[in-house]
Structures are given as C-alpha cells and as structure tokens.
Amino acid sequence: MTLVEKRTNQGEKNQTNQPDWSALIPVLPGDGPRSRELYAALRRLIETGALAAGAKLPTTRDLARRFGLSRSAAVACFEMLISEGFAVARVGAGTFVALDVPFLPTTLAKPRPPEIDIAAALPCGLGVAVSDPRTLDLFRILLSRHLARPGPEHFRYGDPRGGLALREAIAAYLRTARGVRCDAGQIVLTSGTQQGLDLLVRAALRPGDAVWLENPCYTMAHAALAGGGASIAAVPVDAEGLDPLVGERLCPHARAAYVTPSHQYPSGVTMTMRRRLALLDWARRNDAWIIEDDYDSEFRYAGPPLTSLQGMDGANRVAYLGTFSKVLFPGLRIGYAVVPEPLLDAVMAVRARADRYPSTLAEGALTDLLTEGHFAAHLRRVRRRVQAARDALIAGLRANCGDALDATVPEQGLHLVATLKSGGVDTEIVEAAKAVGVGARSLSGMYIAGPPKHGLVLGFSGFSDEELWAATVRLGRVMR
C-alpha cells in the first residue's frame, strides 16, 4: 500500500494573525477595567486600519495569556466588539474583524485649535471680579439650604426665560437701582451678557442688516454682530459717547445700535443726556432697536449713575443687558436680558432652540441674595475695595510710568485707559508687558475703523494694592 501525503489548501483557509501581532498593543493601561482597556485598544487598531477588515483575531485564551488577563475579561472585550459591529464570530472558525467598519485617519485633517489659557490673571488684566469672603460664605450657606431640599424645578424642563422667582427679584432690583421699566415676564436669564447679545442678534436682525457699533468698541460685541451677518457701521465715540447725528450721516437706515451708555467700553465715558435722547428719538423714528449693554453700571464712585436708556424709552425699542459676572463672580454664569415685548416671542424661540432653559442650580441662592438684602451689602463692600484698587493703580502709574503714560482717573468701572505721551505702538508695549507679568491690553486693537488711538487698557479689580504697584514698576521698566 502506498501512503499518499495529505495536503491542505492553505490559500483557502482563513489567515491567522501574524505571530507578533501583539506588538501593536505593547502595553495596556494599568487603571480601569481591563476588558474595557483591551476593547479600546483593539477598536483603535480596527478603525485606523492596523487590523485589516476580515483579519482573524486571536483567541480569547491567547489574549488572556499575552496580556495577563482573566479569560472572562477577554471574552467581555470580544462581546463588546461584536455587539457594536466591529467584529463577527463564526462558529468553528473564530472571531474576525468585520468587513464594513469605519475608518479613521491617524492624524486630523486640520490641527485642533490651541487650548484656552486659563492660568491666573496677570495684574492689570480685565474681567477679574473681587473675591469677597463674606459673600462667598453666605452664598455657600444659601446654596446648601436649597440643595438640602431640592425643589421640583431641578427635575423637569422649565421656562426658557428661567425661574420666575429669580426673574421677579431681578426685575425689582433693576427698577430700584437702574430705573428699568420691566416685569418678570420680560426678563430672560442667560449665561452672561454675551449670550444675551447673541440671542438678541439672532432674534432681531437678519443677515445684511446694518447696525451702529461704537468705535472703539467691545470686541466680543463686534464678533457677535459680525457672526450674525450684520453690516457694521463704526460710529465714533467722543467725550459725550456715541453721536447719533454722525451715525445717521454714516448709515441712516441702520436696523439697530449697540451701545454701552453708562460706561463706554473701552473709553470709559458716560453718554450725555442729550445724546441719549437723540438716540432714543432716532430709534423711534426709524423703527430701530437699541441694545443697551449696561456695562459696569454698579461701580460708580462719584454720585449716582444716569438712569438707564431702557428706563427713558417710551417707544419700547430698547433691549437691556446685564450680568452678575463682574459684581459677584464669572463662574456663577448668570446674566439677564430685559426684552421689549415685540421681540420677546422671537428671543424665547431662539433660546428654546439653543439650550431649552437655563441652569436652576444656583437660582434659589441668588434669589435669596437679592431679596434678603445681601446683594446690596455686597455691592457696598466691593465698591469700596475696587475704588481703593483704582487709587492704588493711579498712584503707581504716576510714580512709575508718569513720563510715558497719561492716565485719567475713571469715575466708574473696573478699568482705566492710559494714553501714550510720546507716541509708540501700544501692541508692542502690551507684548513686552505680558512677558514681565502685566496684563495690559491695547487700545488700538479695539478700533474697527479709522486711525486708532494708542494706549493701554488696565484693569484694577480683583488685585491687591501690592500687586498693582509691582505691576506698574515692571511696566515702567518696559516703557523706558
């Protein structure tokens, strides 16, 4: 009898993985569930094409042995891959990469934007609130009170305008402190002034509508208007604020005007009464909107502020924006918009599409802060501290930068503008100041038309007298 050598057709059999396939996963992370870590590693190899479609996966026994896992962990890994469609099991043959799986490139087509720098604010930087220990302790107590017995508003979707109790408290505060004529139904809670402005732009304007914008201006307002497709007319600001007569010459058919009349950003001037009346008259005659950003109105050091534009408006053309970010702390993320009745439905529709309704977590504590008199006491304390910080910065600038900068003492707000005495480029000074730990901003960068003025915008809120003095010493050295 002749023995016939048995041959197998190797080409018809499924190819097994290369012996060194495990080099693709040299080390599994030590933390977390091991089956989940192995699953993530194998899925990554499949999505990037390192394990080709149709390739046979090792057995669960082999996986367990190679990586020091329990077999149950390897089995759980395979079950996840199969259930999500990344692998298929064939009875008697093994487990294979699915033929139809998503392919992800190993590198992104475009680089990701850089992470936002959230390092500690540099002295003289803007947007820093005063940390008041008494208010923080009180707010913690009030917050704990409400969390101890959470109400039903935390467990259901609410009004797009926000909680009624807080809106009523804000309306009462604005009527007393700013002369705003409103009720709770007109108030829409926001995560800050910027969101309020965005809601108004999307509700009141169409792409191509012309809008007056102060020049120089708050750059984030410019971004919101430009992002909404508005055609922006830069209206100059002088010692009396924005001039409506110039605005009408530049752009007579504007649909809206964005202004900061109480404390113009960045110049710091207050719009005079005659300019306010002229602006309101323009809005009435042209059926236009005025967006009043009541910037820093709480921080006035020389007498009471002028009443709000909204409080003087008899034609229902002014939308009013405010925030608790500067007076309490930005991390609270609660602002508000007082919306004219003709715009209210449109604003609420935009709000409901964007995020349904605002967070309710801190509403109760903030409501108590307003209604129980704590907010007024807080304002008195921080206003005194900020005024002292302003005086410390002025003293430091005069002593250490007097030959290079001319700083005017502001009667309101949390920053000042220092102009360059002997010319120069403010952006270069700002970069040099940042290198030595001073958070100045350039005035010229806030102009959107025409030849800009050069100067430094310097904040004093939230910094100690010692920090501000040291900053002016370093700034003086930079400018020599």
Coordinates of C-alpha atoms in Angstrom, one line a residue:
M1 CA 0.0 0.0 0.0
T2 CA 1.3 3.4 -0.9
L3 CA 0.9 6.2 1.6
V4 CA -0.3 9.3 0.0
E5 CA 0.9 12.5 1.6
K6 CA -2.1 14.5 2.8
R7 CA -2.1 18.1 1.6
T8 CA -4.2 21.1 2.6
N9 CA -5.0 24.1 0.5
Q10 CA -3.6 26.8 2.7
G11 CA -4.9 29.5 0.4
E12 CA -8.5 28.6 1.1
K13 CA -8.1 28.8 4.9
N14 CA -8.5 32.0 6.9
Q15 CA -5.2 33.6 7.6
T16 CA -4.3 33.8 11.2
N17 CA -2.7 36.9 12.7
Q18 CA 1.0 37.4 12.5
P19 CA 2.8 35.9 15.4
D20 CA 4.0 39.3 16.6
W21 CA 0.6 41.0 16.3
S22 CA 0.6 41.8 20.0
A23 CA 3.4 44.3 19.4
L24 CA 0.6 46.6 18.1
I25 CA -0.6 46.8 21.7
P26 CA 2.6 46.6 23.6
V27 CA 1.2 47.8 27.0
L28 CA -2.3 48.0 28.3
P29 CA -3.0 50.9 30.7
G30 CA -3.0 49.7 34.3
D31 CA -6.0 51.7 35.5
G32 CA -9.6 50.9 34.8
P33 CA -11.5 47.8 33.8
R34 CA -9.1 45.6 31.8
S35 CA -11.7 44.4 29.4
R36 CA -12.6 48.0 28.6
E37 CA -9.0 48.9 28.0
L38 CA -8.4 45.9 25.7
Y39 CA -11.6 46.8 23.8
A40 CA -10.5 50.4 23.3
A41 CA -7.1 49.2 22.1
L42 CA -8.5 46.7 19.6
R43 CA -11.1 49.1 18.3
R44 CA -8.5 51.8 17.7
L45 CA -6.4 49.3 15.7
I46 CA -9.5 48.4 13.6
E47 CA -10.6 52.0 13.0
T48 CA -7.1 53.1 11.9
G49 CA -6.7 50.0 9.6
A50 CA -3.9 48.5 11.6
L51 CA -6.1 45.4 11.8
A52 CA -7.5 44.9 8.3
A53 CA -11.1 44.1 7.5
G54 CA -11.6 40.3 7.6
A55 CA -8.5 39.7 9.6
K56 CA -8.7 36.9 12.2
L57 CA -8.4 37.9 15.8
P58 CA -6.5 35.8 18.3
T59 CA -8.4 33.5 20.6
T60 CA -9.6 34.7 24.0
R61 CA -7.1 32.2 25.6
D62 CA -4.2 33.7 23.6
L63 CA -5.3 37.3 24.6
A64 CA -5.6 36.3 28.2
R65 CA -2.1 34.7 28.2
R66 CA -0.3 37.5 26.3
F67 CA -1.7 40.3 28.5
G68 CA -2.0 38.6 31.8
L69 CA -5.8 39.0 31.8
S70 CA -8.5 36.7 33.0
R71 CA -10.2 34.9 30.2
S72 CA -13.6 36.4 31.2
A73 CA -12.1 39.9 30.6
A74 CA -11.0 38.9 27.1
V75 CA -14.4 37.3 26.4
A76 CA -16.1 40.5 27.6
C77 CA -13.9 42.5 25.2
F78 CA -14.9 40.4 22.2
E79 CA -18.6 40.6 23.1
M80 CA -18.4 44.4 23.1
L81 CA -16.6 44.4 19.7
I82 CA -19.2 42.1 18.2
S83 CA -22.2 43.9 19.7
E84 CA -21.0 47.2 18.2
G85 CA -20.3 45.7 14.8
F86 CA -16.5 45.9 14.8
A87 CA -16.1 42.1 14.8
V88 CA -18.0 39.0 13.8
A89 CA -17.9 35.5 15.3
R90 CA -18.0 32.5 13.0
V91 CA -18.9 29.2 14.6
G92 CA -16.0 26.8 14.4
A93 CA -13.7 29.4 12.7
G94 CA -13.1 32.1 15.3
T95 CA -13.6 35.9 15.5
F96 CA -12.8 38.2 12.7
V97 CA -12.7 42.0 12.0
A98 CA -15.9 42.9 10.3
L99 CA -15.8 43.7 6.6
D100 CA -17.6 47.0 7.0
V101 CA -16.2 49.2 9.7
P102 CA -15.5 53.0 10.0
F103 CA -12.0 54.1 9.1
L104 CA -10.4 56.9 11.0
P105 CA -7.3 58.6 9.8
T106 CA -4.3 58.5 12.2
T107 CA -4.0 62.3 12.0
L108 CA -6.6 65.0 11.9
A109 CA -7.1 66.8 8.6
K110 CA -6.7 70.2 10.4
P111 CA -4.9 70.9 13.6
R112 CA -7.0 71.5 16.6
P113 CA -7.3 75.0 18.0
P114 CA -5.0 75.6 20.9
E115 CA -6.3 75.1 24.4
I116 CA -7.5 78.3 26.1
D117 CA -5.1 79.6 28.6
I118 CA -6.8 79.5 32.0
A119 CA -3.7 80.5 34.0
A120 CA -4.1 83.0 36.8
A121 CA -4.9 86.5 35.6
L122 CA -2.0 88.9 35.3
P123 CA -2.2 92.1 37.4
C124 CA -3.9 94.9 35.4
G125 CA -5.8 92.3 33.4
L126 CA -9.5 92.7 32.6
G127 CA -12.5 90.6 33.6
V128 CA -11.5 89.8 37.2
A129 CA -14.1 90.0 39.9
V130 CA -13.4 90.8 43.5
S131 CA -13.4 87.8 45.8
D132 CA -15.4 88.7 48.9
P133 CA -15.1 86.1 51.6
R134 CA -18.3 87.2 53.4
T135 CA -20.4 86.9 50.2
L136 CA -18.8 83.5 49.3
D137 CA -19.6 82.1 52.8
L138 CA -23.1 83.4 52.7
F139 CA -23.7 82.1 49.1
R140 CA -22.4 78.6 50.2
I141 CA -25.0 78.6 53.1
L142 CA -27.8 79.7 50.8
L143 CA -26.8 77.1 48.2
S144 CA -26.7 74.4 50.7
R145 CA -30.1 75.4 52.0
H146 CA -31.7 74.9 48.6
L147 CA -29.8 71.7 47.8
A148 CA -30.8 70.2 51.2
R149 CA -34.5 70.2 50.0
P150 CA -34.3 70.4 46.2
G151 CA -37.4 71.6 44.6
P152 CA -39.2 70.0 41.6
E153 CA -37.7 72.7 39.2
H154 CA -34.4 70.8 39.2
F155 CA -36.1 67.6 37.9
R156 CA -38.1 68.9 34.9
Y157 CA -37.6 71.2 32.0
G158 CA -38.6 74.7 32.8
D159 CA -39.4 78.1 31.2
P160 CA -36.9 79.2 28.6
R161 CA -36.8 82.5 30.4
G162 CA -35.6 80.9 33.6
G163 CA -37.1 80.6 37.1
L164 CA -39.9 83.0 37.9
A165 CA -38.7 83.8 41.5
L166 CA -35.2 85.0 40.3
R167 CA -36.7 86.9 37.4
E168 CA -39.0 88.7 39.8
A169 CA -36.1 89.5 42.1
I170 CA -34.0 90.9 39.2
A171 CA -36.9 93.0 38.0
A172 CA -37.3 94.5 41.4
Y173 CA -33.6 95.2 41.7
L174 CA -33.4 96.8 38.2
R175 CA -36.5 99.0 38.9
T176 CA -34.9 100.4 42.0
A177 CA -31.2 100.5 41.1
R178 CA -31.3 101.4 37.4
G179 CA -34.7 102.8 36.7
V180 CA -35.5 99.9 34.3
R181 CA -39.2 99.6 33.5
C182 CA -40.0 95.9 33.3
D183 CA -41.7 93.0 34.9
A184 CA -40.5 89.4 35.3
G185 CA -42.2 88.3 32.1
Q186 CA -39.8 90.4 30.0
I187 CA -36.6 89.0 31.6
V188 CA -34.7 86.2 30.1
L189 CA -31.9 84.6 32.1
T190 CA -28.7 84.0 30.3
S191 CA -25.2 82.7 31.0
G192 CA -23.9 86.2 30.7
T193 CA -24.1 89.4 28.6
Q194 CA -22.5 87.7 25.6
Q195 CA -25.3 85.1 25.3
G196 CA -27.9 87.8 25.8
L197 CA -26.4 89.7 22.9
D198 CA -26.3 86.6 20.7
L199 CA -30.0 85.9 21.4
L200 CA -31.0 89.4 20.5
V201 CA -28.9 89.5 17.3
R202 CA -30.4 86.2 16.1
A203 CA -34.0 87.3 17.1
A204 CA -34.0 90.9 15.9
L205 CA -31.6 91.0 12.9
R206 CA -31.3 89.3 9.5
P207 CA -28.1 88.8 7.7
G208 CA -27.2 92.1 5.9
D209 CA -29.0 94.4 8.4
A210 CA -27.0 97.5 9.2
V211 CA -26.0 98.1 12.9
W212 CA -24.3 101.0 14.6
L213 CA -21.4 100.0 16.7
E214 CA -19.3 102.2 19.0
N215 CA -15.8 102.9 17.7
P216 CA -13.7 101.9 19.7
C217 CA -15.8 99.0 20.9
Y218 CA -16.1 95.9 22.9
T219 CA -14.5 93.4 20.6
M220 CA -16.8 90.5 21.6
A221 CA -19.9 92.6 20.7
H222 CA -18.3 93.2 17.3
A223 CA -17.8 89.4 17.0
A224 CA -21.4 88.6 17.9
L225 CA -22.8 91.1 15.4
A226 CA -20.4 90.1 12.6
G227 CA -21.1 86.4 13.3
G228 CA -24.8 87.1 12.9
G229 CA -24.2 88.6 9.4
A230 CA -24.8 92.2 10.4
S231 CA -23.3 95.1 8.3
I232 CA -21.5 97.1 10.9
A233 CA -21.2 100.9 10.8
A234 CA -18.5 102.2 13.1
V235 CA -19.8 105.3 14.8
P236 CA -17.1 107.4 16.6
V237 CA -17.2 107.9 20.4
D238 CA -16.2 111.2 21.9
A239 CA -16.4 112.7 25.4
E240 CA -20.2 112.5 25.2
G241 CA -20.4 108.9 24.0
L242 CA -21.7 107.7 20.6
D243 CA -23.0 110.6 18.4
P244 CA -26.4 109.7 16.8
L245 CA -26.1 112.6 14.3
V246 CA -22.8 111.1 13.0
G247 CA -24.5 107.7 12.9
E248 CA -27.3 109.0 10.8
R249 CA -24.8 110.5 8.3
L250 CA -22.8 107.3 8.1
C251 CA -25.7 104.8 8.0
P252 CA -29.2 106.4 8.0
H253 CA -31.1 103.2 7.7
A254 CA -29.5 101.1 10.4
R255 CA -31.7 98.4 11.9
A256 CA -30.1 98.6 15.4
A257 CA -27.5 100.2 17.6
Y258 CA -25.3 98.5 20.2
V259 CA -24.2 100.9 22.9
T260 CA -22.6 100.9 26.4
P261 CA -24.0 104.3 27.6
S262 CA -23.4 104.0 31.4
H263 CA -19.7 103.3 31.0
Q264 CA -18.5 103.1 27.4
Y265 CA -16.1 100.2 26.8
P266 CA -13.2 100.8 26.5
S267 CA -13.0 104.7 26.7
G268 CA -14.9 104.8 30.0
V269 CA -17.1 107.9 29.1
T270 CA -20.7 108.2 30.0
M271 CA -23.2 109.1 27.3
T272 CA -24.7 112.5 28.0
M273 CA -28.4 113.1 28.4
R274 CA -28.7 115.0 25.1
R275 CA -27.1 112.1 23.2
R276 CA -29.3 109.6 25.0
L277 CA -32.4 111.5 24.0
A278 CA -31.2 111.8 20.4
L279 CA -30.5 108.1 20.2
L280 CA -34.0 107.2 21.5
D281 CA -35.5 109.6 19.0
W282 CA -33.6 108.0 16.2
A283 CA -34.8 104.5 17.2
R284 CA -38.4 105.7 17.4
R285 CA -38.3 107.5 14.0
N286 CA -36.7 104.6 12.2
D287 CA -38.4 101.7 14.0
A288 CA -34.9 100.5 15.0
W289 CA -33.7 98.6 18.1
I290 CA -31.2 99.8 20.7
I291 CA -29.2 97.1 22.5
E292 CA -28.1 98.7 25.8
D293 CA -25.2 96.9 27.5
D294 CA -25.2 98.4 31.0
Y295 CA -21.5 97.7 31.4
D296 CA -20.1 98.2 34.9
S297 CA -23.1 100.4 35.9
E298 CA -22.8 99.1 39.5
F299 CA -19.4 100.5 40.0
R300 CA -19.7 104.3 40.1
Y301 CA -17.6 106.3 42.5
A302 CA -18.8 109.9 42.0
G303 CA -22.5 110.2 42.6
P304 CA -25.4 108.1 41.3
P305 CA -25.3 107.0 37.6
L306 CA -27.7 108.3 35.0
T307 CA -30.8 106.2 34.6
S308 CA -30.8 103.5 32.0
L309 CA -31.7 104.2 28.4
Q310 CA -34.4 101.5 28.8
G311 CA -36.0 103.4 31.6
M312 CA -36.3 106.5 29.4
D313 CA -37.7 104.6 26.4
G314 CA -41.3 105.4 25.7
A315 CA -41.4 103.5 22.4
N316 CA -40.4 100.0 23.5
R317 CA -37.3 100.0 21.3
V318 CA -34.5 99.3 23.9
A319 CA -33.3 95.8 24.9
Y320 CA -31.3 95.9 28.2
L321 CA -28.4 93.6 29.0
G322 CA -26.8 92.9 32.4
T323 CA -24.8 90.3 34.3
F324 CA -23.7 89.2 37.7
S325 CA -20.3 88.1 36.5
K326 CA -18.5 91.3 37.5
V327 CA -20.4 92.1 40.7
L328 CA -20.3 88.5 42.1
F329 CA -18.0 86.1 40.1
P330 CA -17.9 85.0 36.5
G331 CA -18.1 81.3 37.5
L332 CA -21.8 81.9 38.5
R333 CA -22.6 82.3 34.8
I334 CA -25.9 84.2 35.3
G335 CA -26.8 87.2 33.3
Y336 CA -30.1 88.6 32.1
A337 CA -31.8 90.4 29.2
V338 CA -34.8 92.7 29.5
V339 CA -36.5 92.2 26.2
P340 CA -39.0 94.6 24.6
E341 CA -42.5 92.9 24.2
P342 CA -42.4 92.9 20.4
L343 CA -39.2 90.9 20.5
L344 CA -40.0 88.5 23.3
D345 CA -41.5 85.6 21.4
A346 CA -38.6 85.6 18.9
V347 CA -36.0 85.7 21.7
M348 CA -37.7 82.9 23.6
A349 CA -37.9 80.8 20.4
V350 CA -34.1 81.2 19.8
R351 CA -33.4 80.5 23.5
A352 CA -35.5 77.3 23.4
R353 CA -33.7 76.0 20.3
A354 CA -30.3 76.8 21.8
D355 CA -30.5 75.1 25.2
R356 CA -34.1 74.8 26.3
Y357 CA -33.8 76.7 29.6
P358 CA -31.0 78.0 32.0
S359 CA -29.5 76.1 34.8
T360 CA -31.6 76.1 38.0
L361 CA -28.8 75.0 40.4
A362 CA -27.8 78.5 41.7
E363 CA -31.1 80.3 41.1
G364 CA -32.5 79.9 44.6
A365 CA -29.3 81.1 46.3
L366 CA -29.1 84.1 44.1
T367 CA -32.7 84.9 44.6
D368 CA -32.2 84.9 48.4
L369 CA -29.1 87.0 48.0
L370 CA -31.1 89.7 46.2
T371 CA -34.4 89.6 48.2
E372 CA -32.8 89.4 51.7
G373 CA -30.6 92.4 51.2
H374 CA -27.3 90.6 51.0
F375 CA -26.6 91.7 47.4
A376 CA -26.8 95.4 48.3
A377 CA -24.4 95.0 51.2
H378 CA -22.0 93.0 49.0
L379 CA -22.0 95.8 46.4
R380 CA -21.2 98.4 49.1
R381 CA -18.2 96.4 50.3
V382 CA -16.7 95.5 46.9
R383 CA -17.3 99.1 45.5
R384 CA -15.1 100.4 48.3
R385 CA -12.4 97.8 47.7
V386 CA -12.4 98.4 43.9
Q387 CA -12.2 102.2 44.4
A388 CA -9.2 101.7 46.7
A389 CA -7.6 99.5 44.0
R390 CA -8.3 102.2 41.4
D391 CA -6.5 104.8 43.5
A392 CA -3.6 102.4 44.1
L393 CA -3.2 101.8 40.4
I394 CA -3.3 105.5 39.6
A395 CA -0.7 106.2 42.3
G396 CA 1.6 103.5 40.9
L397 CA 1.2 104.7 37.3
R398 CA 2.0 108.3 38.3
A399 CA 5.0 107.3 40.3
N400 CA 6.5 104.6 38.0
C401 CA 5.1 105.4 34.5
G402 CA 4.4 109.2 34.6
D403 CA 6.9 110.1 31.9
A404 CA 5.4 107.6 29.4
L405 CA 1.6 107.3 30.3
D406 CA -1.2 109.8 30.9
A407 CA -3.9 108.1 33.0
T408 CA -7.3 109.6 33.7
V409 CA -9.0 108.7 36.9
P410 CA -12.2 107.0 36.0
E411 CA -15.4 107.8 37.9
Q412 CA -16.9 104.5 37.1
G413 CA -16.0 100.9 36.1
L414 CA -13.2 98.4 36.7
H415 CA -10.6 99.6 34.3
L416 CA -8.9 102.8 33.1
V417 CA -7.2 103.9 29.9
A418 CA -3.7 105.3 29.9
T419 CA -2.6 107.1 26.7
L420 CA 1.0 107.1 25.4
K421 CA 2.6 110.5 25.9
S422 CA 5.4 110.2 23.3
G423 CA 3.8 108.1 20.7
G424 CA 4.6 104.5 20.0
V425 CA 2.8 101.3 19.2
D426 CA 0.7 100.0 22.0
T427 CA 0.6 96.4 20.8
E428 CA 4.3 96.2 21.1
I429 CA 4.1 97.5 24.7
V430 CA 1.4 95.0 25.5
E431 CA 3.5 92.1 24.4
A432 CA 6.5 93.3 26.3
A433 CA 4.3 93.9 29.4
K434 CA 2.9 90.4 29.2
A435 CA 6.4 89.0 29.1
V436 CA 7.1 90.6 32.5
G437 CA 3.7 89.6 34.0
V438 CA 1.5 92.6 33.4
G439 CA -1.9 92.0 31.8
A440 CA -2.4 95.3 29.8
R441 CA -4.5 95.4 26.6
S442 CA -4.0 97.6 23.6
L443 CA -6.5 100.4 22.9
S444 CA -5.8 100.4 19.2
G445 CA -7.0 96.8 18.9
M446 CA -10.5 97.9 19.9
Y447 CA -11.0 100.2 16.9
I448 CA -12.8 98.8 13.9
A449 CA -12.4 101.8 11.6
G450 CA -10.4 104.9 11.0
P451 CA -7.0 105.7 12.5
P452 CA -6.8 104.2 16.0
K453 CA -5.6 105.9 19.2
H454 CA -2.8 104.1 21.0
G455 CA -2.9 103.5 24.7
L456 CA -3.2 100.8 27.4
V457 CA -6.4 99.5 28.9
L458 CA -5.6 98.5 32.5
G459 CA -7.9 96.7 35.0
F460 CA -7.7 97.1 38.7
S461 CA -10.5 94.9 40.0
G462 CA -9.5 91.7 41.9
F463 CA -5.9 92.7 42.5
S464 CA -4.2 93.8 45.8
D465 CA -2.5 97.2 46.1
E466 CA 0.8 95.4 46.3
E467 CA 0.2 93.5 43.1
L468 CA -0.8 96.7 41.3
W469 CA 2.2 98.7 42.5
A470 CA 4.6 95.9 41.5
A471 CA 2.9 95.8 38.0
T472 CA 3.4 99.5 37.5
V473 CA 7.1 99.1 38.4
R474 CA 7.6 96.4 35.8
L475 CA 5.5 98.4 33.2
G476 CA 7.7 101.4 33.8
R477 CA 10.8 99.5 33.1
V478 CA 9.3 98.1 29.9
M479 CA 8.5 101.6 28.6
R480 CA 11.9 103.2 29.3

